[in-house]
mmCIF file of C-alpha atoms in Angstrom:
data_model
loop_
_atom_site.group_PDB
_atom_site.id
_atom_site.type_symbol
_atom_site.label_atom_id
_atom_site.label_comp_id
_atom_site.label_asym_id
_atom_site.label_seq_id
_atom_site.Cartn_x
_atom_site.Cartn_y
_atom_site.Cartn_z
ATOM 1 C CA MET A 1 -27.233 11.504 69.444
ATOM 2 C CA ALA A 2 -23.994 13.423 68.925
ATOM 3 C CA THR A 3 -20.650 11.683 68.443
ATOM 4 C CA LYS A 4 -17.658 12.461 70.614
ATOM 5 C CA ASP A 5 -15.183 12.751 67.744
ATOM 6 C CA GLY A 6 -17.201 15.240 65.693
ATOM 7 C CA ALA A 7 -18.347 12.600 63.176
ATOM 8 C CA PRO A 8 -21.908 12.935 61.832
ATOM 9 C CA PRO A 9 -24.569 12.228 64.484
ATOM 10 C CA VAL A 10 -26.751 9.110 64.489
ATOM 11 C CA LEU A 11 -30.441 10.068 64.784
ATOM 12 C CA ASP A 12 -33.540 7.932 65.339
ATOM 13 C CA PHE A 13 -36.043 8.781 62.605
ATOM 14 C CA SER A 14 -38.951 6.918 64.220
ATOM 15 C CA ALA A 15 -39.952 10.141 65.987
ATOM 16 C CA PHE A 16 -40.799 11.692 62.605
ATOM 17 C CA HIS A 17 -43.892 9.489 62.264
ATOM 18 C CA GLY A 18 -44.479 9.116 66.019
ATOM 19 C CA SER A 19 -47.031 10.773 68.288
ATOM 20 C CA ASP A 20 -44.501 12.336 70.681
ATOM 21 C CA THR A 21 -44.477 16.003 69.648
ATOM 22 C CA LYS A 22 -41.420 16.917 71.722
ATOM 23 C CA ALA A 23 -39.402 13.996 70.339
ATOM 24 C CA ARG A 24 -40.337 15.015 66.782
ATOM 25 C CA GLU A 25 -39.360 18.628 67.410
ATOM 26 C CA GLN A 26 -36.013 17.507 68.839
ATOM 27 C CA LEU A 27 -35.396 15.292 65.807
ATOM 28 C CA ILE A 28 -36.131 18.202 63.441
ATOM 29 C CA ALA A 29 -33.770 20.428 65.439
ATOM 30 C CA ASP A 30 -31.022 17.793 65.384
ATOM 31 C CA ILE A 31 -31.354 17.300 61.620
ATOM 32 C CA ASN A 32 -31.268 21.051 61.072
ATOM 33 C CA ALA A 33 -28.145 21.399 63.219
ATOM 34 C CA ALA A 34 -26.395 18.570 61.350
ATOM 35 C CA CYS A 35 -27.231 20.185 57.992
ATOM 36 C CA ARG A 36 -25.674 23.435 59.173
ATOM 37 C CA ASP A 37 -22.566 21.750 60.566
ATOM 38 C CA LYS A 38 -21.105 19.144 58.207
ATOM 39 C CA GLY A 39 -24.246 18.447 56.183
ATOM 40 C CA PHE A 40 -24.070 14.767 57.187
ATOM 41 C CA PHE A 41 -26.014 12.575 59.618
ATOM 42 C CA GLN A 42 -27.130 8.979 59.950
ATOM 43 C CA LEU A 43 -30.758 7.893 60.315
ATOM 44 C CA THR A 44 -31.921 4.725 61.992
ATOM 45 C CA ASN A 45 -35.450 3.283 62.158
ATOM 46 C CA THR A 46 -36.547 4.660 58.810
ATOM 47 C CA SER A 47 -39.445 3.526 56.626
ATOM 48 C CA VAL A 48 -37.161 1.341 54.481
ATOM 49 C CA PRO A 49 -37.371 -2.230 55.820
ATOM 50 C CA ARG A 50 -34.143 -3.894 56.886
ATOM 51 C CA GLU A 51 -35.056 -6.902 54.748
ATOM 52 C CA LEU A 52 -35.165 -4.675 51.646
ATOM 53 C CA GLN A 53 -31.834 -3.105 52.586
ATOM 54 C CA ASP A 54 -30.295 -6.568 52.793
ATOM 55 C CA ARG A 55 -31.795 -7.532 49.436
ATOM 56 C CA ILE A 56 -30.444 -4.519 47.569
ATOM 57 C CA LEU A 57 -26.946 -5.050 48.973
ATOM 58 C CA ALA A 58 -27.174 -8.725 47.967
ATOM 59 C CA ALA A 59 -28.335 -7.648 44.498
ATOM 60 C CA ALA A 60 -25.295 -5.383 44.197
ATOM 61 C CA LYS A 61 -22.948 -8.239 45.017
ATOM 62 C CA GLU A 62 -24.803 -10.507 42.605
ATOM 63 C CA PHE A 63 -24.389 -8.028 39.761
ATOM 64 C CA PHE A 64 -20.716 -7.250 40.341
ATOM 65 C CA ASP A 65 -19.901 -10.952 40.630
ATOM 66 C CA LEU A 66 -20.945 -11.356 36.992
ATOM 67 C CA PRO A 67 -18.254 -11.765 34.324
ATOM 68 C CA LEU A 68 -17.278 -8.497 32.662
ATOM 69 C CA ASP A 69 -18.885 -9.461 29.361
ATOM 70 C CA GLU A 70 -22.215 -9.933 31.167
ATOM 71 C CA LYS A 71 -21.948 -6.565 32.908
ATOM 72 C CA MET A 72 -21.068 -4.912 29.599
ATOM 73 C CA LYS A 73 -24.464 -5.937 28.223
ATOM 74 C CA CYS A 74 -25.649 -3.001 30.356
ATOM 75 C CA ASP A 75 -22.929 -0.639 29.084
ATOM 76 C CA LEU A 76 -23.581 2.927 30.215
ATOM 77 C CA ARG A 77 -22.218 4.213 26.890
ATOM 78 C CA SER A 78 -24.806 2.315 24.861
ATOM 79 C CA ASN A 79 -27.599 4.814 25.541
ATOM 80 C CA LYS A 80 -28.230 8.527 25.963
ATOM 81 C CA TYR A 81 -30.069 8.212 29.277
ATOM 82 C CA HIS A 82 -27.019 7.566 31.465
ATOM 83 C CA ARG A 83 -28.318 4.204 32.612
ATOM 84 C CA GLY A 84 -26.289 1.068 33.017
ATOM 85 C CA TYR A 85 -22.841 -0.203 33.930
ATOM 86 C CA GLU A 86 -19.837 2.046 34.524
ATOM 87 C CA THR A 87 -16.481 0.282 34.392
ATOM 88 C CA LEU A 88 -13.734 0.479 36.991
ATOM 89 C CA GLY A 89 -11.903 3.803 36.751
ATOM 90 C CA ALA A 90 -14.475 5.598 34.579
ATOM 91 C CA GLN A 91 -14.827 8.585 36.910
ATOM 92 C CA MET A 92 -12.426 10.878 38.750
ATOM 93 C CA LEU A 93 -14.036 13.046 41.404
ATOM 94 C CA GLU A 94 -10.859 14.458 42.946
ATOM 95 C CA PRO A 95 -8.548 16.396 40.611
ATOM 96 C CA GLY A 96 -4.932 15.272 40.749
ATOM 97 C CA THR A 97 -5.693 11.680 41.711
ATOM 98 C CA THR A 98 -5.922 8.490 39.679
ATOM 99 C CA PRO A 99 -9.399 7.452 38.434
ATOM 100 C CA ASP A 100 -11.661 6.188 41.200
ATOM 101 C CA LYS A 101 -11.254 2.523 42.105
ATOM 102 C CA LYS A 102 -14.893 1.569 41.851
ATOM 103 C CA GLU A 103 -17.410 0.195 39.380
ATOM 104 C CA ALA A 104 -21.107 1.004 39.381
ATOM 105 C CA ILE A 105 -24.460 0.562 37.725
ATOM 106 C CA TYR A 106 -26.990 3.395 37.402
ATOM 107 C CA PHE A 107 -30.785 3.184 37.581
ATOM 108 C CA GLY A 108 -33.550 5.751 37.641
ATOM 109 C CA GLU A 109 -37.298 5.850 37.271
ATOM 110 C CA ASP A 110 -37.862 3.178 34.631
ATOM 111 C CA LEU A 111 -39.657 5.042 31.825
ATOM 112 C CA GLN A 112 -39.752 3.475 28.383
ATOM 113 C CA GLU A 113 -38.743 5.347 25.238
ATOM 114 C CA ASP A 114 -42.342 6.080 24.238
ATOM 115 C CA HIS A 115 -43.167 7.729 27.567
ATOM 116 C CA PRO A 116 -44.111 11.426 27.120
ATOM 117 C CA ARG A 117 -41.387 12.604 29.514
ATOM 118 C CA VAL A 118 -38.749 10.600 27.654
ATOM 119 C CA ILE A 119 -39.947 11.876 24.281
ATOM 120 C CA ALA A 120 -39.850 15.429 25.666
ATOM 121 C CA GLY A 121 -36.250 14.917 26.790
ATOM 122 C CA ASP A 122 -36.919 15.525 30.473
ATOM 123 C CA TYR A 123 -33.837 15.311 32.671
ATOM 124 C CA ASN A 124 -32.752 11.820 33.719
ATOM 125 C CA CYS A 125 -35.734 10.130 32.090
ATOM 126 C CA GLY A 126 -35.385 6.861 30.217
ATOM 127 C CA PRO A 127 -35.410 3.073 30.430
ATOM 128 C CA ASN A 128 -33.155 1.178 32.802
ATOM 129 C CA LEU A 129 -30.772 -1.531 31.652
ATOM 130 C CA TYR A 130 -30.917 -4.789 33.598
ATOM 131 C CA PRO A 131 -28.575 -7.772 33.211
ATOM 132 C CA PRO A 132 -30.534 -10.526 31.425
ATOM 133 C CA SER A 133 -28.768 -13.273 33.350
ATOM 134 C CA LEU A 134 -30.094 -12.091 36.751
ATOM 135 C CA GLY A 135 -33.756 -12.294 35.779
ATOM 136 C CA GLN A 136 -36.856 -10.616 37.144
ATOM 137 C CA ALA A 137 -35.918 -10.865 40.830
ATOM 138 C CA PHE A 138 -32.980 -8.459 40.400
ATOM 139 C CA ARG A 139 -35.160 -5.985 38.527
ATOM 140 C CA ASP A 140 -37.945 -6.206 41.118
ATOM 141 C CA THR A 141 -35.529 -5.567 43.991
ATOM 142 C CA CYS A 142 -34.100 -2.465 42.317
ATOM 143 C CA THR A 143 -37.586 -1.131 41.518
ATOM 144 C CA GLU A 144 -38.873 -1.743 45.046
ATOM 145 C CA TYR A 145 -35.822 -0.158 46.632
ATOM 146 C CA TYR A 146 -36.006 2.899 44.356
ATOM 147 C CA ALA A 147 -39.614 3.543 45.443
ATOM 148 C CA ALA A 148 -38.794 3.071 49.133
ATOM 149 C CA ALA A 149 -35.785 5.402 48.965
ATOM 150 C CA MET A 150 -37.871 8.008 47.134
ATOM 151 C CA ALA A 151 -40.503 7.941 49.885
ATOM 152 C CA LEU A 152 -37.818 8.356 52.562
ATOM 153 C CA ALA A 153 -36.222 11.247 50.662
ATOM 154 C CA GLN A 154 -39.598 12.985 50.493
ATOM 155 C CA ASP A 155 -40.018 12.605 54.260
ATOM 156 C CA ILE A 156 -36.545 14.037 54.830
ATOM 157 C CA MET A 157 -37.424 17.047 52.699
ATOM 158 C CA VAL A 158 -40.398 17.689 54.995
ATOM 159 C CA ALA A 159 -38.023 17.558 57.962
ATOM 160 C CA LEU A 160 -35.697 20.029 56.238
ATOM 161 C CA ALA A 161 -38.585 22.409 55.559
ATOM 162 C CA LEU A 162 -39.641 22.339 59.203
ATOM 163 C CA GLY A 163 -36.070 22.938 60.331
ATOM 164 C CA LEU A 164 -35.920 26.018 58.114
ATOM 165 C CA GLY A 165 -39.117 27.375 59.684
ATOM 166 C CA LEU A 166 -41.199 26.639 56.577
ATOM 167 C CA GLU A 167 -44.518 24.883 56.172
ATOM 168 C CA PRO A 168 -44.167 21.099 55.888
ATOM 169 C CA THR A 169 -45.554 21.278 52.344
ATOM 170 C CA TRP A 170 -43.131 23.985 51.172
ATOM 171 C CA PHE A 171 -41.076 21.591 48.999
ATOM 172 C CA ASP A 172 -44.064 19.596 47.703
ATOM 173 C CA SER A 173 -43.996 20.833 44.110
ATOM 174 C CA PHE A 174 -40.287 20.053 43.995
ATOM 175 C CA VAL A 175 -40.337 16.602 45.553
ATOM 176 C CA ARG A 176 -43.678 15.191 44.345
ATOM 177 C CA VAL A 177 -44.025 16.492 40.780
ATOM 178 C CA ASP A 178 -41.807 14.456 38.417
ATOM 179 C CA PRO A 179 -38.961 14.104 40.922
ATOM 180 C CA SER A 180 -35.611 13.024 39.506
ATOM 181 C CA ALA A 181 -33.307 10.611 41.314
ATOM 182 C CA THR A 182 -30.519 8.173 40.574
ATOM 183 C CA LEU A 183 -30.045 4.831 42.264
ATOM 184 C CA ARG A 184 -26.513 3.565 42.044
ATOM 185 C CA LEU A 185 -25.055 0.219 43.072
ATOM 186 C CA ILE A 186 -21.296 0.491 43.699
ATOM 187 C CA HIS A 187 -18.510 -2.032 44.201
ATOM 188 C CA TYR A 188 -15.093 -1.149 45.613
ATOM 189 C CA PRO A 189 -12.483 -3.889 45.155
ATOM 190 C CA PRO A 190 -10.145 -4.498 48.098
ATOM 191 C CA THR A 191 -7.370 -1.880 48.076
ATOM 192 C CA PRO A 192 -5.444 -2.338 51.348
ATOM 193 C CA THR A 193 -2.350 -0.586 49.968
ATOM 194 C CA LEU A 194 -3.817 2.539 48.372
ATOM 195 C CA GLY A 195 -1.133 4.879 47.084
ATOM 196 C CA ALA A 196 -0.935 8.562 47.969
ATOM 197 C CA ASN A 197 -2.951 9.591 44.896
ATOM 198 C CA GLU A 198 -5.337 6.626 44.851
ATOM 199 C CA ARG A 199 -8.906 6.673 46.120
ATOM 200 C CA GLY A 200 -11.935 4.418 46.177
ATOM 201 C CA VAL A 201 -13.845 7.604 45.502
ATOM 202 C CA GLY A 202 -11.913 10.849 45.543
ATOM 203 C CA ALA A 203 -12.760 13.801 47.744
ATOM 204 C CA HIS A 204 -15.878 15.513 46.397
ATOM 205 C CA ARG A 205 -19.204 17.084 47.210
ATOM 206 C CA ASP A 206 -22.395 15.561 45.851
ATOM 207 C CA PHE A 207 -24.096 17.448 43.060
ATOM 208 C CA GLY A 208 -27.789 17.212 43.854
ATOM 209 C CA CYS A 209 -30.226 17.859 46.642
ATOM 210 C CA VAL A 210 -30.055 15.047 49.214
ATOM 211 C CA THR A 211 -28.149 11.741 49.142
ATOM 212 C CA LEU A 212 -29.266 8.620 51.016
ATOM 213 C CA LEU A 213 -26.442 6.123 51.325
ATOM 214 C CA LEU A 214 -26.806 2.510 52.398
ATOM 215 C CA GLN A 215 -23.372 1.077 53.155
ATOM 216 C CA ASP A 216 -22.283 -2.396 54.127
ATOM 217 C CA ALA A 217 -20.272 -3.213 57.245
ATOM 218 C CA ILE A 218 -16.811 -2.750 55.679
ATOM 219 C CA GLY A 219 -16.491 0.993 56.255
ATOM 220 C CA GLY A 220 -14.266 3.429 54.366
ATOM 221 C CA LEU A 221 -16.540 6.450 54.043
ATOM 222 C CA GLN A 222 -14.930 9.579 55.465
ATOM 223 C CA VAL A 223 -16.239 13.119 55.812
ATOM 224 C CA GLN A 224 -13.915 16.054 56.208
ATOM 225 C CA ASP A 225 -14.023 18.565 59.000
ATOM 226 C CA GLU A 226 -13.356 21.444 56.647
ATOM 227 C CA ARG A 227 -12.320 23.728 59.489
ATOM 228 C CA THR A 228 -9.448 21.490 60.585
ATOM 229 C CA GLY A 229 -8.904 19.341 57.499
ATOM 230 C CA GLN A 230 -9.323 16.183 59.582
ATOM 231 C CA TRP A 231 -10.969 13.169 57.959
ATOM 232 C CA LEU A 232 -13.659 11.582 60.144
ATOM 233 C CA ASP A 233 -14.845 8.015 59.681
ATOM 234 C CA VAL A 234 -18.572 7.528 59.134
ATOM 235 C CA THR A 235 -18.790 4.205 60.925
ATOM 236 C CA PRO A 236 -21.449 1.874 59.486
ATOM 237 C CA VAL A 237 -24.501 1.431 61.722
ATOM 238 C CA PRO A 238 -26.659 -1.622 60.938
ATOM 239 C CA GLY A 239 -29.886 -0.565 59.237
ATOM 240 C CA ALA A 240 -28.913 3.123 59.077
ATOM 241 C CA PHE A 241 -28.787 5.492 56.134
ATOM 242 C CA VAL A 242 -26.061 8.083 55.813
ATOM 243 C CA VAL A 243 -27.792 11.286 54.707
ATOM 244 C CA ASN A 244 -25.957 14.271 53.274
ATOM 245 C CA MET A 245 -26.752 17.531 51.580
ATOM 246 C CA GLY A 246 -25.615 18.142 47.996
ATOM 247 C CA ASN A 247 -24.446 21.276 46.216
ATOM 248 C CA ALA A 248 -27.934 22.058 44.938
ATOM 249 C CA MET A 249 -29.298 22.208 48.481
ATOM 250 C CA MET A 250 -26.314 24.250 49.663
ATOM 251 C CA ARG A 251 -26.910 26.740 46.869
ATOM 252 C CA TRP A 252 -30.672 26.784 47.474
ATOM 253 C CA THR A 253 -30.177 27.597 51.167
ATOM 254 C CA ASN A 254 -27.458 30.126 50.367
ATOM 255 C CA HIS A 255 -24.929 28.071 52.377
ATOM 256 C CA GLN A 256 -27.120 27.819 55.461
ATOM 257 C CA PHE A 257 -26.880 24.076 54.824
ATOM 258 C CA THR A 258 -23.512 22.557 53.999
ATOM 259 C CA SER A 259 -22.534 20.231 51.173
ATOM 260 C CA ASN A 260 -19.409 18.716 52.647
ATOM 261 C CA THR A 261 -16.355 17.049 51.175
ATOM 262 C CA HIS A 262 -16.238 13.273 51.572
ATOM 263 C CA ARG A 263 -14.404 10.293 50.101
ATOM 264 C CA VAL A 264 -14.121 6.506 50.263
ATOM 265 C CA MET A 265 -10.862 4.776 51.182
ATOM 266 C CA ASN A 266 -11.297 1.004 51.179
ATOM 267 C CA TYR A 267 -8.188 -0.077 53.069
ATOM 268 C CA SER A 268 -9.925 -3.365 53.818
ATOM 269 C CA THR A 269 -8.950 -6.693 52.305
ATOM 270 C CA HIS A 270 -12.653 -7.226 51.552
ATOM 271 C CA ASP A 271 -14.920 -6.042 48.756
ATOM 272 C CA ARG A 272 -17.097 -3.087 49.747
ATOM 273 C CA TYR A 273 -20.629 -2.492 48.452
ATOM 274 C CA SER A 274 -22.736 0.618 48.834
ATOM 275 C CA VAL A 275 -26.038 1.885 47.467
ATOM 276 C CA PRO A 276 -26.379 5.668 47.180
ATOM 277 C CA PHE A 277 -29.699 7.197 46.190
ATOM 278 C CA PHE A 278 -29.157 10.675 44.779
ATOM 279 C CA PHE A 279 -32.383 12.650 45.154
ATOM 280 C CA ASN A 280 -32.503 15.680 42.881
ATOM 281 C CA GLY A 281 -36.182 16.638 42.794
ATOM 282 C CA ASN A 282 -37.925 18.292 39.878
ATOM 283 C CA ALA A 283 -35.173 19.162 37.410
ATOM 284 C CA LYS A 284 -37.261 21.970 35.876
ATOM 285 C CA HIS A 285 -37.457 23.757 39.207
ATOM 286 C CA VAL A 286 -35.737 27.129 39.438
ATOM 287 C CA LEU A 287 -33.528 27.372 42.512
ATOM 288 C CA SER A 288 -34.068 30.783 44.059
ATOM 289 C CA THR A 289 -32.850 31.378 47.577
ATOM 290 C CA ILE A 290 -35.201 29.865 50.159
ATOM 291 C CA PRO A 291 -36.992 32.446 52.316
ATOM 292 C CA GLY A 292 -35.053 33.105 55.498
ATOM 293 C CA CYS A 293 -31.717 32.178 53.898
ATOM 294 C CA GLU A 294 -30.970 35.499 52.236
ATOM 295 C CA THR A 295 -27.875 36.183 54.351
ATOM 296 C CA ARG A 296 -25.018 33.862 53.517
ATOM 297 C CA LYS A 297 -23.112 32.444 56.476
ATOM 298 C CA ASP A 298 -19.333 32.723 56.622
ATOM 299 C CA THR A 299 -17.880 30.128 54.264
ATOM 300 C CA SER A 300 -14.339 31.520 54.179
ATOM 301 C CA ASP A 301 -12.931 28.120 55.159
ATOM 302 C CA ARG A 302 -14.638 26.311 52.292
ATOM 303 C CA ALA A 303 -13.447 25.844 48.728
ATOM 304 C CA TYR A 304 -16.943 25.858 47.257
ATOM 305 C CA GLY A 305 -18.991 28.960 46.646
ATOM 306 C CA PRO A 306 -19.028 32.535 45.385
ATOM 307 C CA PRO A 307 -17.373 35.515 47.041
ATOM 308 C CA LEU A 308 -18.499 36.067 50.609
ATOM 309 C CA GLY A 309 -20.890 38.709 51.731
ATOM 310 C CA GLU A 310 -24.577 39.244 51.922
ATOM 311 C CA GLY A 311 -26.912 38.513 49.092
ATOM 312 C CA ALA A 312 -28.029 35.446 47.240
ATOM 313 C CA TYR A 313 -27.174 33.443 44.171
ATOM 314 C CA GLU A 314 -28.758 34.229 40.857
ATOM 315 C CA PRO A 315 -31.671 31.843 40.162
ATOM 316 C CA ILE A 316 -30.767 28.772 38.114
ATOM 317 C CA VAL A 317 -32.713 25.863 36.663
ATOM 318 C CA LEU A 318 -31.750 22.729 38.571
ATOM 319 C CA ARG A 319 -31.217 20.738 35.378
ATOM 320 C CA ASP A 320 -28.602 23.189 34.134
ATOM 321 C CA PHE A 321 -26.830 23.199 37.495
ATOM 322 C CA LEU A 322 -26.618 19.391 37.658
ATOM 323 C CA PHE A 323 -25.539 18.946 34.055
ATOM 324 C CA GLN A 324 -22.621 21.327 34.481
ATOM 325 C CA GLN A 325 -21.266 19.535 37.552
ATOM 326 C CA PHE A 326 -21.804 16.056 36.169
ATOM 327 C CA THR A 327 -19.988 16.865 32.923
ATOM 328 C CA GLU A 328 -16.990 18.304 34.755
ATOM 329 C CA SER A 329 -16.477 15.197 36.891
ATOM 330 C CA TYR A 330 -16.322 12.845 33.902
ATOM 331 C CA ALA A 331 -14.209 15.205 31.805
ATOM 332 C CA ARG A 332 -11.348 14.794 34.292
ATOM 333 C CA VAL A 333 -10.824 11.191 33.181
ATOM 334 C CA GLN A 334 -10.570 11.922 29.463
ATOM 335 C CA PRO A 335 -6.846 12.833 29.320
ATOM 336 C CA GLN A 336 -6.070 9.548 31.083
ATOM 337 C CA ALA A 337 -7.958 7.614 28.403
ATOM 338 C CA ALA A 338 -6.238 9.252 25.446
#
């Protein structure tokens, strides 16, 4: 259903697996329209059980409640796989602001160092770091949630293909052959008096293909209407995932789909927890403009993108595209740390 204030729509995903053909077609159309508008929507009644959603949010709180020395046993800087704990203020996604007021821990597909893909240096492949003090239950919850989010992301990619007039299997080699993804648990301390240049997470666009965000009830996520500059609240809906397109998908569709600017402003007096799942797909895949998207839509009101006009982007390997954007976001913090 559409929202009155222009915020991302809330859509019932149960029709995707249902037997009502008209309801499924309407869902596909609504997802396609949302991707072409702000690139954001919320999905209810997905394949990820509510009980598992509750467990992963509880696991996030459990981890961030640990003393700093315990969290640092999973130090992100201790390995080359970009897995583990990221301290408060380690990233700055919006130029000109202070470092983001959040801490996080990164996970991916848990592949040990002797796995062939790790030995080969495949993108985002390596072993996860888990806090020893939280035991096997924490690890099992993260592993189970990662698999469930991956399955949902693969379903969403089918929906995107259908919305673009493609066969439902069009993305299969991208989403089912060595797909890359990052699961991130995030904690935002209470910041009820944020200064003018302070953010929970600064205004940014996501780098990858599709993001699935599970947020708690605190709120704070905002998406920008880039035509008016207005910030719109993405109000938490119990059991729902916030879904948004990333820069890779915007590039792949030649701006038919939008990767929109968003931020987090935790004005609450409470801690906020969220669990984004960044689905990238096969990092070796070459992004060449999707059939039917050869003509770029007018993006004159957007800061992202090449000069306007017809034509498509030059093909690029997804891994190279992601690495460039990821490096830039962390480089912004370095002068502050000097």
